[in-house]
PDB file of C-alpha atoms in Angstrom:
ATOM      1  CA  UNK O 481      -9.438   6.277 -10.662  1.00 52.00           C
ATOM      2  CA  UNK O 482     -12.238   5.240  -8.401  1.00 50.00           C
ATOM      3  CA  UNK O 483     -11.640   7.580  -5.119  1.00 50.00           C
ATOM      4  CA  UNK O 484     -14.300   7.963  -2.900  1.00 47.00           C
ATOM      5  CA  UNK O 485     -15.562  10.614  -0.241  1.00 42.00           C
ATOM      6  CA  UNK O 486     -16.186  10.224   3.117  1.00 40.00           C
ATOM      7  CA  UNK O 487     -16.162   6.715   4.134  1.00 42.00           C
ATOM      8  CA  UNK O 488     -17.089   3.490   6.189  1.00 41.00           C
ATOM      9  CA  UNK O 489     -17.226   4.566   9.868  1.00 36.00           C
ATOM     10  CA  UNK O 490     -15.404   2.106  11.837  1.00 37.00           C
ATOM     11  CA  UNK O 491     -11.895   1.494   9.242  1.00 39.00           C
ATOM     12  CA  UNK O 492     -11.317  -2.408  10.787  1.00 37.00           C
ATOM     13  CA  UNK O 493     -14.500  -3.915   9.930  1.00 37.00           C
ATOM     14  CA  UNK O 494     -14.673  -5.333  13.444  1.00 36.00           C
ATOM     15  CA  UNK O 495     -16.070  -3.805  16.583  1.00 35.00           C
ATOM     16  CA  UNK O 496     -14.154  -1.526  18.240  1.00 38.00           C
ATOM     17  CA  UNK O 497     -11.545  -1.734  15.461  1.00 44.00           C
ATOM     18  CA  UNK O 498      -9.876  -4.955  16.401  1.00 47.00           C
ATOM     19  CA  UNK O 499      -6.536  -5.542  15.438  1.00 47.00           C
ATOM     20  CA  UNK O 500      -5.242  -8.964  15.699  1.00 48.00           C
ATOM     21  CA  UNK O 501      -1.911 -10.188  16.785  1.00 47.00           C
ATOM     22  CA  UNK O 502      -0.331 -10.003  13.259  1.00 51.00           C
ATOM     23  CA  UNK O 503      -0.803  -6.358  13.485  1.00 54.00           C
ATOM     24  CA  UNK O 504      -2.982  -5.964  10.545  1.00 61.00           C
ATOM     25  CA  UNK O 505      -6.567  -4.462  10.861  1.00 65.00           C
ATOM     26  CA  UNK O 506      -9.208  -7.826  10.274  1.00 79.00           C
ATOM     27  CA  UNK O 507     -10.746  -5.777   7.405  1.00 84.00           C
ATOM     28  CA  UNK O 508      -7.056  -6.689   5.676  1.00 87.00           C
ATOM     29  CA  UNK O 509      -8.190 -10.198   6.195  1.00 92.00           C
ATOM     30  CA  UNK O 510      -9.686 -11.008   3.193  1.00 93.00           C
ATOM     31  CA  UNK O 511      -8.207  -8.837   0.323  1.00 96.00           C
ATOM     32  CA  UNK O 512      -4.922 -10.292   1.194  1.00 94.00           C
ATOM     33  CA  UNK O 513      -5.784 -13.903   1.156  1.00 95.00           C
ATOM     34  CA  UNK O 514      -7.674 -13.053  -2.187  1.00 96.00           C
ATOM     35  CA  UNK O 515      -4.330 -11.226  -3.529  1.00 96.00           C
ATOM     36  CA  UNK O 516      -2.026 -13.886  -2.149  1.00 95.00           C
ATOM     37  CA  UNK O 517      -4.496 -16.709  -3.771  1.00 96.00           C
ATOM     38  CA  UNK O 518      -4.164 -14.511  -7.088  1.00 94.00           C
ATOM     39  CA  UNK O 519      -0.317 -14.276  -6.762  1.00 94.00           C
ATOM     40  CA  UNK O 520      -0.031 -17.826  -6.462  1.00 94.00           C
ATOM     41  CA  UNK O 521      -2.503 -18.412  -9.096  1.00 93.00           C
ATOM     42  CA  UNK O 522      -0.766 -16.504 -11.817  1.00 92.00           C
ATOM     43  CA  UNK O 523       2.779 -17.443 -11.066  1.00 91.00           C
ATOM     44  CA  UNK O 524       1.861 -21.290 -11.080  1.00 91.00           C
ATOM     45  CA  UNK O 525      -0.575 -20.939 -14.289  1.00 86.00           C
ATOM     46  CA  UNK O 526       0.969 -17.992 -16.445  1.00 84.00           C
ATOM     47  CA  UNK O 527       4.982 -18.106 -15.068  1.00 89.00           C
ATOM     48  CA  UNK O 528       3.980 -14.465 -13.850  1.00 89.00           C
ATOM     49  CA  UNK O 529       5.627 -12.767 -11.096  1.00 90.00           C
ATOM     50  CA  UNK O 530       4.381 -10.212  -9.063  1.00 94.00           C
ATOM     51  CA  UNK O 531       6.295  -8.482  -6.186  1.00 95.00           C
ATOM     52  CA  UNK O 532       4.387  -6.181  -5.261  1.00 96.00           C
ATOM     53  CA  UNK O 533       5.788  -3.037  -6.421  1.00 96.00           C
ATOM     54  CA  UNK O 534       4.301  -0.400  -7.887  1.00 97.00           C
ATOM     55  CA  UNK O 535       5.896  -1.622 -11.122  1.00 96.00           C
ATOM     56  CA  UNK O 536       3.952  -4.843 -11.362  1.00 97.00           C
ATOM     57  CA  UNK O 537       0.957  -3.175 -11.531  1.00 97.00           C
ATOM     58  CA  UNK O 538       1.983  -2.238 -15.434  1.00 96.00           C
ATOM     59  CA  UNK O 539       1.655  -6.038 -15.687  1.00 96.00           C
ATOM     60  CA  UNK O 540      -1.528  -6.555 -13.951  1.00 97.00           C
ATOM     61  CA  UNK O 541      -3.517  -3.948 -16.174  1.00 98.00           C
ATOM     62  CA  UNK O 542      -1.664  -6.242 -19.156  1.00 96.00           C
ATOM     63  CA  UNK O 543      -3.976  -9.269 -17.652  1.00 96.00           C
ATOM     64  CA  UNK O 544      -6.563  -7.548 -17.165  1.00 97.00           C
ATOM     65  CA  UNK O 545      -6.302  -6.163 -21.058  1.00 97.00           C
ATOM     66  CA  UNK O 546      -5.903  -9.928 -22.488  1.00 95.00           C
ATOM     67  CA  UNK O 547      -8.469 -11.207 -20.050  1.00 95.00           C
ATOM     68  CA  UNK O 548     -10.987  -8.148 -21.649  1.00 96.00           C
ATOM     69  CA  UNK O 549      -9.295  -9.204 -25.434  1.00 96.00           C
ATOM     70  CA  UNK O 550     -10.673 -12.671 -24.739  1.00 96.00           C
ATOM     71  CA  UNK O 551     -14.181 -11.378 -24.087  1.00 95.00           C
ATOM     72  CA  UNK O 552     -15.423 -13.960 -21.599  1.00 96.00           C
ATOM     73  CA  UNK O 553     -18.090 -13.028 -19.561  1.00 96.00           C
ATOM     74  CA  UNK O 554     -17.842 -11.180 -16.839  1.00 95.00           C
ATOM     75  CA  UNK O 555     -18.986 -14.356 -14.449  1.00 96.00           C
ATOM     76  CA  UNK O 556     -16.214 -16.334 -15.433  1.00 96.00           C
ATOM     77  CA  UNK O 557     -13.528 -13.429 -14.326  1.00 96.00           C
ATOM     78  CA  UNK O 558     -14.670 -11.859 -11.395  1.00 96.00           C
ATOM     79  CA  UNK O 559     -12.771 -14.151  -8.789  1.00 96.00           C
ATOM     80  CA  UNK O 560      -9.757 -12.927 -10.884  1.00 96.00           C
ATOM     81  CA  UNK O 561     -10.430  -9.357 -10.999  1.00 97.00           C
ATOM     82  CA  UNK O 562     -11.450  -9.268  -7.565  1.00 97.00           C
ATOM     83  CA  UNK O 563      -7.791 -10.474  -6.443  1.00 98.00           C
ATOM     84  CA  UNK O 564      -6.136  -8.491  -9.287  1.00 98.00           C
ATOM     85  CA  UNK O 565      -7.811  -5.411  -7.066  1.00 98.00           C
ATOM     86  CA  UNK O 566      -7.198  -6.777  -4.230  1.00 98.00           C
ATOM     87  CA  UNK O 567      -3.210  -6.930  -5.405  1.00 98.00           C
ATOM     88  CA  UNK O 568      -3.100  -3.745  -6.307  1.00 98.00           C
ATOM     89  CA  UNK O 569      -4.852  -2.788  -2.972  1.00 98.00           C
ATOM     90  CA  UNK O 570      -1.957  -4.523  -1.020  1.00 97.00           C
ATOM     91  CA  UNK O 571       0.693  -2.559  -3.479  1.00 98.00           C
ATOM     92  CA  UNK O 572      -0.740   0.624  -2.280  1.00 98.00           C
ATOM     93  CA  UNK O 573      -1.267  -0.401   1.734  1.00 97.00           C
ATOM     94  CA  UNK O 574       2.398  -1.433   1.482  1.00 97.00           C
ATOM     95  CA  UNK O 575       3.676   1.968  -0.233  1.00 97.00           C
ATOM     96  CA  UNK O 576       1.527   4.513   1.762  1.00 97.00           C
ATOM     97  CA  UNK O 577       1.498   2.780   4.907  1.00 97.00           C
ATOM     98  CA  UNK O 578      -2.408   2.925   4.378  1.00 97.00           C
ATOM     99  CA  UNK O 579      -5.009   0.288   5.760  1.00 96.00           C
ATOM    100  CA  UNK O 580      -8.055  -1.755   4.309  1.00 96.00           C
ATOM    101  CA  UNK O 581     -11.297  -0.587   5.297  1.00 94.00           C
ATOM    102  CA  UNK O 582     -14.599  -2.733   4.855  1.00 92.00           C
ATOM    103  CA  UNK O 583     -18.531  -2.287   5.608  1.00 86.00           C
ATOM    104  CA  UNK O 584     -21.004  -4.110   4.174  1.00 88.00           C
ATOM    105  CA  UNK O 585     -18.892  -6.343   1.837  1.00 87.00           C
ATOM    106  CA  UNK O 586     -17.284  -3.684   0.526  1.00 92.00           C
ATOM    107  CA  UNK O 587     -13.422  -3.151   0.981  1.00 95.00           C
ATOM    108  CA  UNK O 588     -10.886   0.064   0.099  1.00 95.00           C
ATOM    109  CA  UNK O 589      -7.660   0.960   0.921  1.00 97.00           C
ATOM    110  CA  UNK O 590      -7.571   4.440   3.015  1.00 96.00           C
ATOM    111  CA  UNK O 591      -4.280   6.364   2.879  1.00 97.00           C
ATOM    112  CA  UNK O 592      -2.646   8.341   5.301  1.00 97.00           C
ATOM    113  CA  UNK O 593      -3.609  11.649   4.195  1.00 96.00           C
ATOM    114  CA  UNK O 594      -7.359  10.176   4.321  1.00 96.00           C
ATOM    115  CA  UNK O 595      -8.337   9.053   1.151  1.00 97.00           C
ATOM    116  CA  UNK O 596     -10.170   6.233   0.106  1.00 96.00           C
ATOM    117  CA  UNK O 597      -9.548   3.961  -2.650  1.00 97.00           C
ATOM    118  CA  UNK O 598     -11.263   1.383  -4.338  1.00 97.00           C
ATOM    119  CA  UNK O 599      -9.287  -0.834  -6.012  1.00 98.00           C
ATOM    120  CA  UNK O 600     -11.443  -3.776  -6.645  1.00 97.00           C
ATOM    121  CA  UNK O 601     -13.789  -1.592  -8.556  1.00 97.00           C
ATOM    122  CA  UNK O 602     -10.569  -0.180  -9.927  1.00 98.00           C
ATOM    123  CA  UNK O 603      -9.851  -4.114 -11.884  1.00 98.00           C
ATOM    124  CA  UNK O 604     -13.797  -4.466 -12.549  1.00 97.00           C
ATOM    125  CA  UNK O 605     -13.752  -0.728 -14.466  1.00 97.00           C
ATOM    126  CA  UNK O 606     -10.349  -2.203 -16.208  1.00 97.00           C
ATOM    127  CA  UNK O 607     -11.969  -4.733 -17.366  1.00 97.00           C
ATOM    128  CA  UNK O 608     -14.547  -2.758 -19.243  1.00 96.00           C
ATOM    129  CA  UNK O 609     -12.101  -0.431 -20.793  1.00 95.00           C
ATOM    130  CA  UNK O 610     -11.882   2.367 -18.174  1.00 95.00           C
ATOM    131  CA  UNK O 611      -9.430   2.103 -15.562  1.00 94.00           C
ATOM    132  CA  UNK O 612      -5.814   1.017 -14.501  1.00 98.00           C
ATOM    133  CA  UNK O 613      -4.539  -0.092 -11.710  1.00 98.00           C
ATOM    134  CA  UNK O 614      -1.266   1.438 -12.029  1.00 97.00           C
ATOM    135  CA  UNK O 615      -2.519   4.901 -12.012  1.00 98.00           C
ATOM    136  CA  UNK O 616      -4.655   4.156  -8.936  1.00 98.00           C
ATOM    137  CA  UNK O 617      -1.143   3.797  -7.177  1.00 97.00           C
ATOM    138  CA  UNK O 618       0.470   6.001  -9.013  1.00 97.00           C
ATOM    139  CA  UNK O 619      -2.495   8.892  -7.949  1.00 97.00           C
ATOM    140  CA  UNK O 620      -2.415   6.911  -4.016  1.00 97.00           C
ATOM    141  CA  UNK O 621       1.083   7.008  -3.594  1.00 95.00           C
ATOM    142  CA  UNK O 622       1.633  10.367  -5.407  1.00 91.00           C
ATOM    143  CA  UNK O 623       4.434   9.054  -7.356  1.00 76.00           C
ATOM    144  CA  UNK O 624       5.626   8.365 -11.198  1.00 56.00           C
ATOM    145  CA  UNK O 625       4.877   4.937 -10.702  1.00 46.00           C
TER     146      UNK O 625
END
């Protein structure tokens, strides 16, 4: 699983750590439209339902394996694994209580006991054969998931 070290300084991508009205930090911007945009995507084109449990994420790395199966480059897929991470970013926000973080176009998910996890790269290293989504969680949320 792709856990990092010590992190991005400021965790809201915005100055000062802005939080907008929603209550979500505006580095949580952007993965969730891309995982809500991937949601929507797969339930209207492959009848697949995700609802965000840790569960799903079983059937995410099962995309992820046809998608690799199919051998298309990698140009053609990375919108898709980009929200498939981004998915399985949200699952694990929405378990710990954690929060996106983002600097410099990159975004992880930090947990409450102050790790950081990448789950974008997470989908790109599934992709190639060497990663799973589920166990991110599963190691993230410390559970059996």
């Amino acid at each position: 699983m792709t856990q990092g070290g010590p992190g991005p300084a400021a965790p809201h991508g915005a100055p000062g750590g802005a939080v907008p009205p929603d209550g979500r930090p505006t580095a949580a911007a952007r993965p969730a439209r891309w995982a809500a945009d991937t949601v929507a995507a797969l339930r209207e084109g492959a009848r697949l339902r995700l609802d965000h449990s840790p569960r799903s994420l079983w059937r995410v790395d099962r995309v992820i394996e046809e998608l690799r199966r199919d051998d298309p480059p990698y140009a053609a897929v990375e919108v898709v694994l980009r929200g498939l991470g981004a998915y399985a970013g949200e699952v694990v926000v929405r378990e710990t209580g954690g929060e996106w973080w983002a600097t410099g176009g990159e975004h992880w998910v930090r947990t409450p006991d102050g790790r950081l996890w990448d789950p974008i790269d997470e989908a790109r290293r599934c992709f190639g054969g060497h990663g799973s989504l589920r166990l991110l969680c599963r190691d993230a949320t410390g559970g059996g998931g």
